[in-house]
Tab-separated table of C-alpha atoms in Angstrom:
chain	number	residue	atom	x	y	z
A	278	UNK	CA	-21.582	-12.203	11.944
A	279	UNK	CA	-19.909	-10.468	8.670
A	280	UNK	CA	-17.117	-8.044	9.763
A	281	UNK	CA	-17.393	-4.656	8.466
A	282	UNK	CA	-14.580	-2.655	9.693
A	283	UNK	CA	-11.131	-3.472	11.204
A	284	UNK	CA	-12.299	-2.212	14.789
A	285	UNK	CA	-14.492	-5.105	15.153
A	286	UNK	CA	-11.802	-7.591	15.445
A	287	UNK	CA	-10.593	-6.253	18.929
A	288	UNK	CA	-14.199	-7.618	20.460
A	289	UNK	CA	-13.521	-10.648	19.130
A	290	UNK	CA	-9.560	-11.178	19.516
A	291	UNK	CA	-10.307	-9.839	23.475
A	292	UNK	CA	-12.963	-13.234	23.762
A	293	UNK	CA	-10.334	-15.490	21.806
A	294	UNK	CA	-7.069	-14.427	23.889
A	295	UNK	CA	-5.682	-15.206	27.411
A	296	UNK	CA	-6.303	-12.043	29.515
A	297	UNK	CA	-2.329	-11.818	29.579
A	298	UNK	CA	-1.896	-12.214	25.943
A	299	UNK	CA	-4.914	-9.726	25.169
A	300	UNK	CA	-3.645	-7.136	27.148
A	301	UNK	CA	-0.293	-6.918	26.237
A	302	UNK	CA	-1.500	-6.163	22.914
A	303	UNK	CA	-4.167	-3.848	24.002
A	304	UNK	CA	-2.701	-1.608	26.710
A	305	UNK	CA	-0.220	1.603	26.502
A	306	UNK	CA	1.624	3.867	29.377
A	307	UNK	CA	0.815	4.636	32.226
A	308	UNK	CA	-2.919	6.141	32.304
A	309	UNK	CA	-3.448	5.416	28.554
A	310	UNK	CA	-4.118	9.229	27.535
A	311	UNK	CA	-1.994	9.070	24.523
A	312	UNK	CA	-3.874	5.448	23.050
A	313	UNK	CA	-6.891	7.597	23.307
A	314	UNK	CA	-5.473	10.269	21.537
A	315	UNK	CA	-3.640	8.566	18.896
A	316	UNK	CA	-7.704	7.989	17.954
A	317	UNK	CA	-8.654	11.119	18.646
A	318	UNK	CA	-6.896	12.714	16.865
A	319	UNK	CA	-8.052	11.913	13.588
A	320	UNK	CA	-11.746	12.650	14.697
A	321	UNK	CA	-10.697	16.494	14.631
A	322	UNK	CA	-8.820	16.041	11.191
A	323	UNK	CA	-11.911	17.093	8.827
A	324	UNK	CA	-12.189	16.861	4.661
A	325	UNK	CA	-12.682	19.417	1.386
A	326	UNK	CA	-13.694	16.902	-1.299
A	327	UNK	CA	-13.539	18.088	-4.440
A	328	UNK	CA	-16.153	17.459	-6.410
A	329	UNK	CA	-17.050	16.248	-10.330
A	330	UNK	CA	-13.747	14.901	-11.222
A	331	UNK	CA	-13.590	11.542	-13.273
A	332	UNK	CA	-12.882	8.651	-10.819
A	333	UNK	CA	-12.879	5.888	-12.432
A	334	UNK	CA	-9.691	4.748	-12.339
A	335	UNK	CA	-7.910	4.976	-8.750
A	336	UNK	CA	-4.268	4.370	-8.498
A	337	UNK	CA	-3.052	3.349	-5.116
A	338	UNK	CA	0.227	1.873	-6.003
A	339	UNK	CA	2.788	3.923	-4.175
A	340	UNK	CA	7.005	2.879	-4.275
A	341	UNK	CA	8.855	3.007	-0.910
A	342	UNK	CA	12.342	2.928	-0.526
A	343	UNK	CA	12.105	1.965	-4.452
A	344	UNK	CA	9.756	-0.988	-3.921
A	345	UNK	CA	6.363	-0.748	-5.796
A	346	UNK	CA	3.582	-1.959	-3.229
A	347	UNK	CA	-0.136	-1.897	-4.319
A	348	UNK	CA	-1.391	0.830	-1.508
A	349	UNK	CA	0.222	3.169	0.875
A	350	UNK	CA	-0.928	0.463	3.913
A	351	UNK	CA	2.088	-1.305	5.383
A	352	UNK	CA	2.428	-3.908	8.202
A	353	UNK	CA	4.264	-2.359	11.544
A	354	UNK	CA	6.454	-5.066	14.062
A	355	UNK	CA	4.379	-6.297	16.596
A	356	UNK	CA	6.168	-8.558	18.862
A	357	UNK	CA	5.330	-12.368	19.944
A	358	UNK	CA	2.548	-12.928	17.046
A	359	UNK	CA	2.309	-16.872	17.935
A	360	UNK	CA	0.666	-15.439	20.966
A	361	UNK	CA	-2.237	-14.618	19.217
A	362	UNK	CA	-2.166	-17.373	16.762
A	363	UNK	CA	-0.143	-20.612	16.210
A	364	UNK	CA	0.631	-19.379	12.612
A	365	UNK	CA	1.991	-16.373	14.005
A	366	UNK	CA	4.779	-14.403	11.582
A	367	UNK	CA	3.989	-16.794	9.117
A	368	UNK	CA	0.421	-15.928	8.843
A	369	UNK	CA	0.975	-12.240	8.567
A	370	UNK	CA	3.882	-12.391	6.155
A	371	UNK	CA	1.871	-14.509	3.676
A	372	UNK	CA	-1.316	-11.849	4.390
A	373	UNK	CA	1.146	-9.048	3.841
A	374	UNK	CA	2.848	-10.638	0.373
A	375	UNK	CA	-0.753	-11.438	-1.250
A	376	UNK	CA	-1.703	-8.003	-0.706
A	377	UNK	CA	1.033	-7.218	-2.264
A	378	UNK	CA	2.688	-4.440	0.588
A	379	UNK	CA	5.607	-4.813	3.268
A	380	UNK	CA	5.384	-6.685	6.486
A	381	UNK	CA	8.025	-5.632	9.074
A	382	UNK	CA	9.445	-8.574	11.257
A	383	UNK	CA	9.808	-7.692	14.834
A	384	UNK	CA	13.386	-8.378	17.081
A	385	UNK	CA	11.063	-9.981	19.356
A	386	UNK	CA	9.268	-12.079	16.636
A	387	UNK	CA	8.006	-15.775	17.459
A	388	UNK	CA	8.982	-16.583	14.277
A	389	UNK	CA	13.176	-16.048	12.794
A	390	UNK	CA	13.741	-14.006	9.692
A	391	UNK	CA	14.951	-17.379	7.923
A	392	UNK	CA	11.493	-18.828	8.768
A	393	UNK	CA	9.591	-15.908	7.691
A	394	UNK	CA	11.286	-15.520	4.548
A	395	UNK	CA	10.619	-19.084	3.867
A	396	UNK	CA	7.379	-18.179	3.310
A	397	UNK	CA	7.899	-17.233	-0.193
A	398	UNK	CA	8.279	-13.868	-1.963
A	399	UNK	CA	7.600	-10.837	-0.226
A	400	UNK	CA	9.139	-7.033	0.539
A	401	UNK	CA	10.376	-7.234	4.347
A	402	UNK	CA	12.050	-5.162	6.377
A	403	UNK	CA	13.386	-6.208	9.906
A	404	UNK	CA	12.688	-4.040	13.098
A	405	UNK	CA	15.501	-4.223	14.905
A	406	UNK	CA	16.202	-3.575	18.956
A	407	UNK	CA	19.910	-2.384	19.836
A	408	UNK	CA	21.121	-5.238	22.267
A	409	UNK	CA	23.883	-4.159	24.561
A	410	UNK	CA	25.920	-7.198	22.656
A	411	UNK	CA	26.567	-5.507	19.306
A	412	UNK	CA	28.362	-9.075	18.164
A	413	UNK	CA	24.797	-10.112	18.483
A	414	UNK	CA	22.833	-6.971	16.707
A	415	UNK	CA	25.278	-7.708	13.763
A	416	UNK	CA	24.536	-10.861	13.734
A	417	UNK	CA	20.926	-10.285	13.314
A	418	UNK	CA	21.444	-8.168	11.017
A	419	UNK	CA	23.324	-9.837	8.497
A	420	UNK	CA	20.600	-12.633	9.276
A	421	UNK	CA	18.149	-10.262	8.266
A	422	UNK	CA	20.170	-8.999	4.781
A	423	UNK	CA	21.207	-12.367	3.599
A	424	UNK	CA	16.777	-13.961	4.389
A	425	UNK	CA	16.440	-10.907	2.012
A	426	UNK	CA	15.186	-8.221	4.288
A	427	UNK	CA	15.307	-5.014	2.269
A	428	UNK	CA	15.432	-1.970	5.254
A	429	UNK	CA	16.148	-1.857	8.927
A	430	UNK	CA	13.680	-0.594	11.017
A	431	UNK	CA	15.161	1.005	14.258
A	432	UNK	CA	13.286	1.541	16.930
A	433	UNK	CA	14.366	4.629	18.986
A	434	UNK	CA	11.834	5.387	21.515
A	435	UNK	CA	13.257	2.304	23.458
A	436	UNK	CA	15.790	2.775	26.169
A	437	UNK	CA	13.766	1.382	28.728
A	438	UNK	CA	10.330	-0.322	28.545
A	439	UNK	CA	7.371	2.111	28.801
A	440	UNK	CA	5.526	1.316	32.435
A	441	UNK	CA	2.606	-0.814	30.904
A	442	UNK	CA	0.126	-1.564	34.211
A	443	UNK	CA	-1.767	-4.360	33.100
A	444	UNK	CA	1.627	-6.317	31.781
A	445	UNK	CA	2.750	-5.540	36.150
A	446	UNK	CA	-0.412	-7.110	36.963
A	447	UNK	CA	-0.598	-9.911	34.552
A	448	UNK	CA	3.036	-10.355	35.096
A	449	UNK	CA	3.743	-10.657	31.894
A	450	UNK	CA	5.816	-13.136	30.243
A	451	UNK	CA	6.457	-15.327	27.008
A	452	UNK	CA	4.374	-18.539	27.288
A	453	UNK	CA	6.848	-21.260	27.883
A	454	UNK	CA	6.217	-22.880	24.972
A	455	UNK	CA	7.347	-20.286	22.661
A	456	UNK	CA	10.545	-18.343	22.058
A	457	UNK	CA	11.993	-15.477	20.865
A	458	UNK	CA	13.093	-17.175	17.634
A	459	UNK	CA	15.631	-14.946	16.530
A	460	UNK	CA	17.911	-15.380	19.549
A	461	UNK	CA	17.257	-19.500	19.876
A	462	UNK	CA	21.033	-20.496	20.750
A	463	UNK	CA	21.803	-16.688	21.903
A	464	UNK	CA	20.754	-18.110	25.414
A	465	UNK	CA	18.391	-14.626	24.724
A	466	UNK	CA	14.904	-16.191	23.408
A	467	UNK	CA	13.623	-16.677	26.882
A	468	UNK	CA	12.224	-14.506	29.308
A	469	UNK	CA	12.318	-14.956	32.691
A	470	UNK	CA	8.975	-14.729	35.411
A	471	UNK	CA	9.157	-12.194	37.842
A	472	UNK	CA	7.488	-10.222	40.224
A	473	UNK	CA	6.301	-7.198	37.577
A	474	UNK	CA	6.650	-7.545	33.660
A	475	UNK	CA	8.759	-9.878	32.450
A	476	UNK	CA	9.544	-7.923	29.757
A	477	UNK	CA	10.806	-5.072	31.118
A	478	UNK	CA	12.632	-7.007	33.275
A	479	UNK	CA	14.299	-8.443	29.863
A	480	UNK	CA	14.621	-5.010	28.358
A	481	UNK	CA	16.899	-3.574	31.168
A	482	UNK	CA	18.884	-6.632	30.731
A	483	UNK	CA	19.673	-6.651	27.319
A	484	UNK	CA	18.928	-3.562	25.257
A	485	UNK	CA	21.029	-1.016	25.169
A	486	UNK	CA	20.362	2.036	27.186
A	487	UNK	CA	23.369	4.384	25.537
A	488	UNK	CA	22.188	3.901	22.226
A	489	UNK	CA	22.825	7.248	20.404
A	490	UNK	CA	23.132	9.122	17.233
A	491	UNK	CA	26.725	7.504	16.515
A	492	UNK	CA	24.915	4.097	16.208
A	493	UNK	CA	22.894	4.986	13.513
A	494	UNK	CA	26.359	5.747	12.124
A	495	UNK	CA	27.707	2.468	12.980
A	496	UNK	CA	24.814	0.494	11.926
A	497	UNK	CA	25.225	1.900	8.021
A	498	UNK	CA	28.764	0.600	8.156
A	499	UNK	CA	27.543	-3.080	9.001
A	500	UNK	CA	25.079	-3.291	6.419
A	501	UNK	CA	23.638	-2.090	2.892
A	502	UNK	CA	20.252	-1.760	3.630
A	503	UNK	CA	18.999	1.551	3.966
A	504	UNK	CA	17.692	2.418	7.951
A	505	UNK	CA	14.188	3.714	8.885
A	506	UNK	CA	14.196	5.536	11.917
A	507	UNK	CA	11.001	4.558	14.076
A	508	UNK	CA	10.201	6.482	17.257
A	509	UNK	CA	10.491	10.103	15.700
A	510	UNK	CA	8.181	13.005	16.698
A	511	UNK	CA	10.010	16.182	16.772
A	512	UNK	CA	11.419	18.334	13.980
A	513	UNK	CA	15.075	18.356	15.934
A	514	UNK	CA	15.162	14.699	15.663
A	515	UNK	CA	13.852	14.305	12.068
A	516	UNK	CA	16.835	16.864	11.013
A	517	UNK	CA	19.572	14.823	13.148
A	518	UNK	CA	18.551	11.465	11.756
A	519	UNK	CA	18.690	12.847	8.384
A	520	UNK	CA	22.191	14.307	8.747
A	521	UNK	CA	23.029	10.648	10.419
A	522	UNK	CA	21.501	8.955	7.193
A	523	UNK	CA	18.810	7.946	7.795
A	524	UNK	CA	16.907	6.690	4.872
A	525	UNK	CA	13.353	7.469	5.988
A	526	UNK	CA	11.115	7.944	8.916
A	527	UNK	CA	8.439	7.017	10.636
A	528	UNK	CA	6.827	9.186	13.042
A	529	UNK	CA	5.665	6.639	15.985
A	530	UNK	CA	4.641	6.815	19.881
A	531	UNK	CA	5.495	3.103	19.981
A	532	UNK	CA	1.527	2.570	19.850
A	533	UNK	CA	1.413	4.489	23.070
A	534	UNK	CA	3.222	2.221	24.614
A	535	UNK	CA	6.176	4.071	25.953
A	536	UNK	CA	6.168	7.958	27.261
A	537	UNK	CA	2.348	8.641	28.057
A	538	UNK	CA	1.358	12.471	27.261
A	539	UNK	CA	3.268	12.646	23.862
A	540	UNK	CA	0.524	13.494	21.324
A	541	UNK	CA	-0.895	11.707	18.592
A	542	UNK	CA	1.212	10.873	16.043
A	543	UNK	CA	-1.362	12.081	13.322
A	544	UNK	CA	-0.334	15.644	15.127
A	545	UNK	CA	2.938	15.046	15.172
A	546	UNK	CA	3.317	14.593	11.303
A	547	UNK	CA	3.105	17.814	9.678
A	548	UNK	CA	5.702	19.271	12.270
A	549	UNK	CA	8.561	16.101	11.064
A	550	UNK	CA	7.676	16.637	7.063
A	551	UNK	CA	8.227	19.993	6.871
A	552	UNK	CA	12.008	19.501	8.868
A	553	UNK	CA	12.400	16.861	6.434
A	554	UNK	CA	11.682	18.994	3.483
A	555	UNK	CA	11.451	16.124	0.859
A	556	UNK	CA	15.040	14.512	1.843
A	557	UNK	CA	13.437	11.667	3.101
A	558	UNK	CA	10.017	10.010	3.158
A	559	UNK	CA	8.465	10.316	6.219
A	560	UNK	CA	5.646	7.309	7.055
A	561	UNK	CA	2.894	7.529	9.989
A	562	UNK	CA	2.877	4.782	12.446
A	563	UNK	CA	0.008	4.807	15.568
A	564	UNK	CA	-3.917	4.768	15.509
A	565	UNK	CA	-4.721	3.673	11.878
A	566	UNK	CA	-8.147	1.846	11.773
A	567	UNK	CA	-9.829	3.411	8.651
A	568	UNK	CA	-9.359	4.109	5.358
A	569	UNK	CA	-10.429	7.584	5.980
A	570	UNK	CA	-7.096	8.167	8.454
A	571	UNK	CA	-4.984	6.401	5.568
A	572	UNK	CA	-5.765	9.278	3.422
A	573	UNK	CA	-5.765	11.917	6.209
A	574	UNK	CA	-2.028	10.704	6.962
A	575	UNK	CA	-1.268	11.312	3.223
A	576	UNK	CA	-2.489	14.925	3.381
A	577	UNK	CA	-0.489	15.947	5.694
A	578	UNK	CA	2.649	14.837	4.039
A	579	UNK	CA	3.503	10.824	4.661
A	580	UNK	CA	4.102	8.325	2.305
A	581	UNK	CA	1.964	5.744	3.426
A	582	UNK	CA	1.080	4.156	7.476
A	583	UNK	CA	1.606	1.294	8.967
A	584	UNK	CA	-0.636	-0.601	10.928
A	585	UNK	CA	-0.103	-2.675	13.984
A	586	UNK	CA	-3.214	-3.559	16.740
A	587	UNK	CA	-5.648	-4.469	13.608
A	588	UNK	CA	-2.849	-7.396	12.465
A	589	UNK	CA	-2.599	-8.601	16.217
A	590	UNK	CA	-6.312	-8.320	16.524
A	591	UNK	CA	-7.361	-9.860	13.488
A	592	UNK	CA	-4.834	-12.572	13.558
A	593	UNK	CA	-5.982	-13.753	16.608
A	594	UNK	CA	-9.373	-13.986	15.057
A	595	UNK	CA	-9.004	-15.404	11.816
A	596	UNK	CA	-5.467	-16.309	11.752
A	597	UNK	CA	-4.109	-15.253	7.787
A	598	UNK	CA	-7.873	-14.948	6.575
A	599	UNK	CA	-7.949	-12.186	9.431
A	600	UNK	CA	-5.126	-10.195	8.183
A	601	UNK	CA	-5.904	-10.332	4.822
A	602	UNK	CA	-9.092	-9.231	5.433
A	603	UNK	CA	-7.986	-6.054	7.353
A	604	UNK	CA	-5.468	-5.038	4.689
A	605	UNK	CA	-8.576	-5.634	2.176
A	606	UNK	CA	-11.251	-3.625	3.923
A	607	UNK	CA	-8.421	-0.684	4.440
A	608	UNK	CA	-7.642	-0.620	1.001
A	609	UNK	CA	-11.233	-0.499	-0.449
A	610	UNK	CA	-12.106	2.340	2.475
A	611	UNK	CA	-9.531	4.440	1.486
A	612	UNK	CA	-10.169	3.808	-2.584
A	613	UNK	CA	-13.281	5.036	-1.710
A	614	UNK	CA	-12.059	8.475	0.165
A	615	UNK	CA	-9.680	9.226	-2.790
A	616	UNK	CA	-12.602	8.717	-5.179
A	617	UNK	CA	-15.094	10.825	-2.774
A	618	UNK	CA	-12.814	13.547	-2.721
A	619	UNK	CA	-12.096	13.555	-6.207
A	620	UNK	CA	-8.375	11.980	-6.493
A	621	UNK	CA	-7.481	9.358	-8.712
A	622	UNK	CA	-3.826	8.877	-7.464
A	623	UNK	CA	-1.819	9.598	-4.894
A	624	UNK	CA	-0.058	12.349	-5.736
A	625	UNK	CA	-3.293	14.048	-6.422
A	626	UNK	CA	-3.837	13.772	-2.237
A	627	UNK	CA	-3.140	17.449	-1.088
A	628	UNK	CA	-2.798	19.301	2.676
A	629	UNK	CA	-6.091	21.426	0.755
A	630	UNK	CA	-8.091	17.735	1.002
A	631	UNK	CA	-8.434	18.451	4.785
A	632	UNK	CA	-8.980	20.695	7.604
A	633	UNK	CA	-7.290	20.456	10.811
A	634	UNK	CA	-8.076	22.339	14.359
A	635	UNK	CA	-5.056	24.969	13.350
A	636	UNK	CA	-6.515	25.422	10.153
A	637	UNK	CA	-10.000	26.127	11.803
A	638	UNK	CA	-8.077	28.594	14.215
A	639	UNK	CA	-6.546	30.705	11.372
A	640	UNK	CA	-8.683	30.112	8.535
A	641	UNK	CA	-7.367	32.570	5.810
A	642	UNK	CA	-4.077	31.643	6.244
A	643	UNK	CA	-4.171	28.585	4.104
A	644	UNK	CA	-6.199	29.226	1.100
């Protein structure tokens, strides 16, 4: 059966995969309200084409952090891909580099950043987890920098693990015939069996609960590349992480995996790009799955999305072919909402292509 759109790879990755393995991938917090919503969401987010405007040439190329990538459509860190397909990292970093956009490597990657960037040419950037060893973060990092890793993802929203229900019932762990690649000879790539989620059983062992604001300091003097701060939803925080230097941000509920009953990041956007008032670009992160949401992200202010289920999803279905194939049919669906509402690049995407639920409230207030 031909696959039309990026949702229909779920069905098919949920026949292919383990229950464990599916799940993991599938689930968020607690009762799941906020995975609903970071879908939602962009149900309520409506368009004002504009109409009669030559479109025959679209531009998606974008630059971010001073790379040039063909489309706005990046590749967020998912964790353990060689659960969902023996190629694992490798698979998705090839599928990222012929599309010619950034994959980020997960900490908890099946795959090390010396492997992945074996691969060939590519623009990477490493998510990284603060491990109560900071010998060991700076190891990674460095790791990362010289494999030619161009940012540092951190992930904020992390102190503990979120409380995932179907990774306590599953009890969760890493298959025992993979590891966590990047800590092979740490005596940290395995994870241990217990009674609830392995995982968070390895989280409160080894990341770092205190992280603060004075690491994002400290992580600036161990490296050169510039930090994205992942995990940001508030204008408070976007202002402190700019004042700590942070290079960018990306506005992310962890795929609703951590704090259940934040909203959608789609809603949380507008609120972090006007505190960052053009300092810094701001990306979206959480509930992409059309090319339609690509373009309302870019509306409200980001600089481009990243996607993470549809990679897992697809992967698991088609291995590299899958994940090609995602980042193909996103691209042409959102070519085709820039050309339907009459933009031909995409600085020519603006807050007047769409209407939210505020904007319905106060209508005149806008135009």
């Amino acid at each position: 059966m031909e696959i039309t759109n990026v949702m229909e790879y779920e069905a098919i990755a949920k026949e292919k995969l383990p229950k464990m393995v599916y799940e993991y991938y599938a689930s968020g917090a607690e009762d799941q309200w906020t995975l609903q919503e970071n879908r939602n969401a962009f149900s309520r987010i409506l368009f004002r084409p504009r109409i009669l405007i030559d479109v025959t040439k679209i531009d998606m190329t974008t630059t971010v952090l001073g790379f040039k990538i063909s489309m706005p459509i990046m590749i967020a860190p998912t964790a353990m891909q060689k659960m969902a397909h023996p190629e694992g990292e490798y698979a998705t970093a090839r599928a990222a580099s012929a599309a010619g956009t950034i994959m980020t490597l997960s900490t908890w990657a099946t795959s090390s950043v010396e492997e992945v960037a074996s691969t060939g040419p590519g623009i990477r950037f490493f998510q990284l987890y603060v491990y109560k060893d900071r010998n060991v973060v700076a190891q990674l990092v460095r790791r990362a920098e010289r494999a030619g890793f161009k940012a540092i993802a951190l992930t904020v929203d992390t102190p503990r693990l979120g409380r995932r229900e179907a990774d306590i019932k599953n009890r969760f762990t890493l298959p025992p015939y993979l590891t966590l690649k990047n800590f092979e000879g740490l005596n940290l790539g395995k994870m241990d069996k217990t009674n609830d989620s392995g995982l968070t059983s390895y989280v409160a062992g080894q990341v770092d609960q205190s992280l603060s604001w004075k690491d994002v300091k400290w992580l600036q003097t161990i490296t050169h590349m510039p930090i994205l701060v992942k995990g940001v939803m508030t204008a408070e925080d976007t202002r402190i992480a700019i004042q700590a230097g942070a290079a960018g941000i990306i506005v992310s509920n962890h795929g609703a995996r951590q704090l259940d009953y934040v909203p959608a990041t789609i809603n949380c956007l507008e609120e972090v790009v006007k505190a960052a008032q053009g300092r810094v670009p701001v990306f979206l992160d959480g509930g992409v799955r059309r090319g339609t949401d690509v373009f309302k992200a870019l509306a409200l202010g980001a600089s481009g999305i990243f996607i993470g289920r549809p990679v897992l999803f697809s992967l698991a279905a088609e291995g590299e072919a899958g994940v090609r194939k995602v980042l193909q049919m996103l691209r042409s669906e959102f070519e085709l909402t820039m050309a339907l509402s009459g933009c031909t690049s995409l600085k020519e995407i603006t807050r007047n292509h769409i209407v939210t639920e505020a904007d319905m409230r106060h209508p005149v207030a806008r135009l």
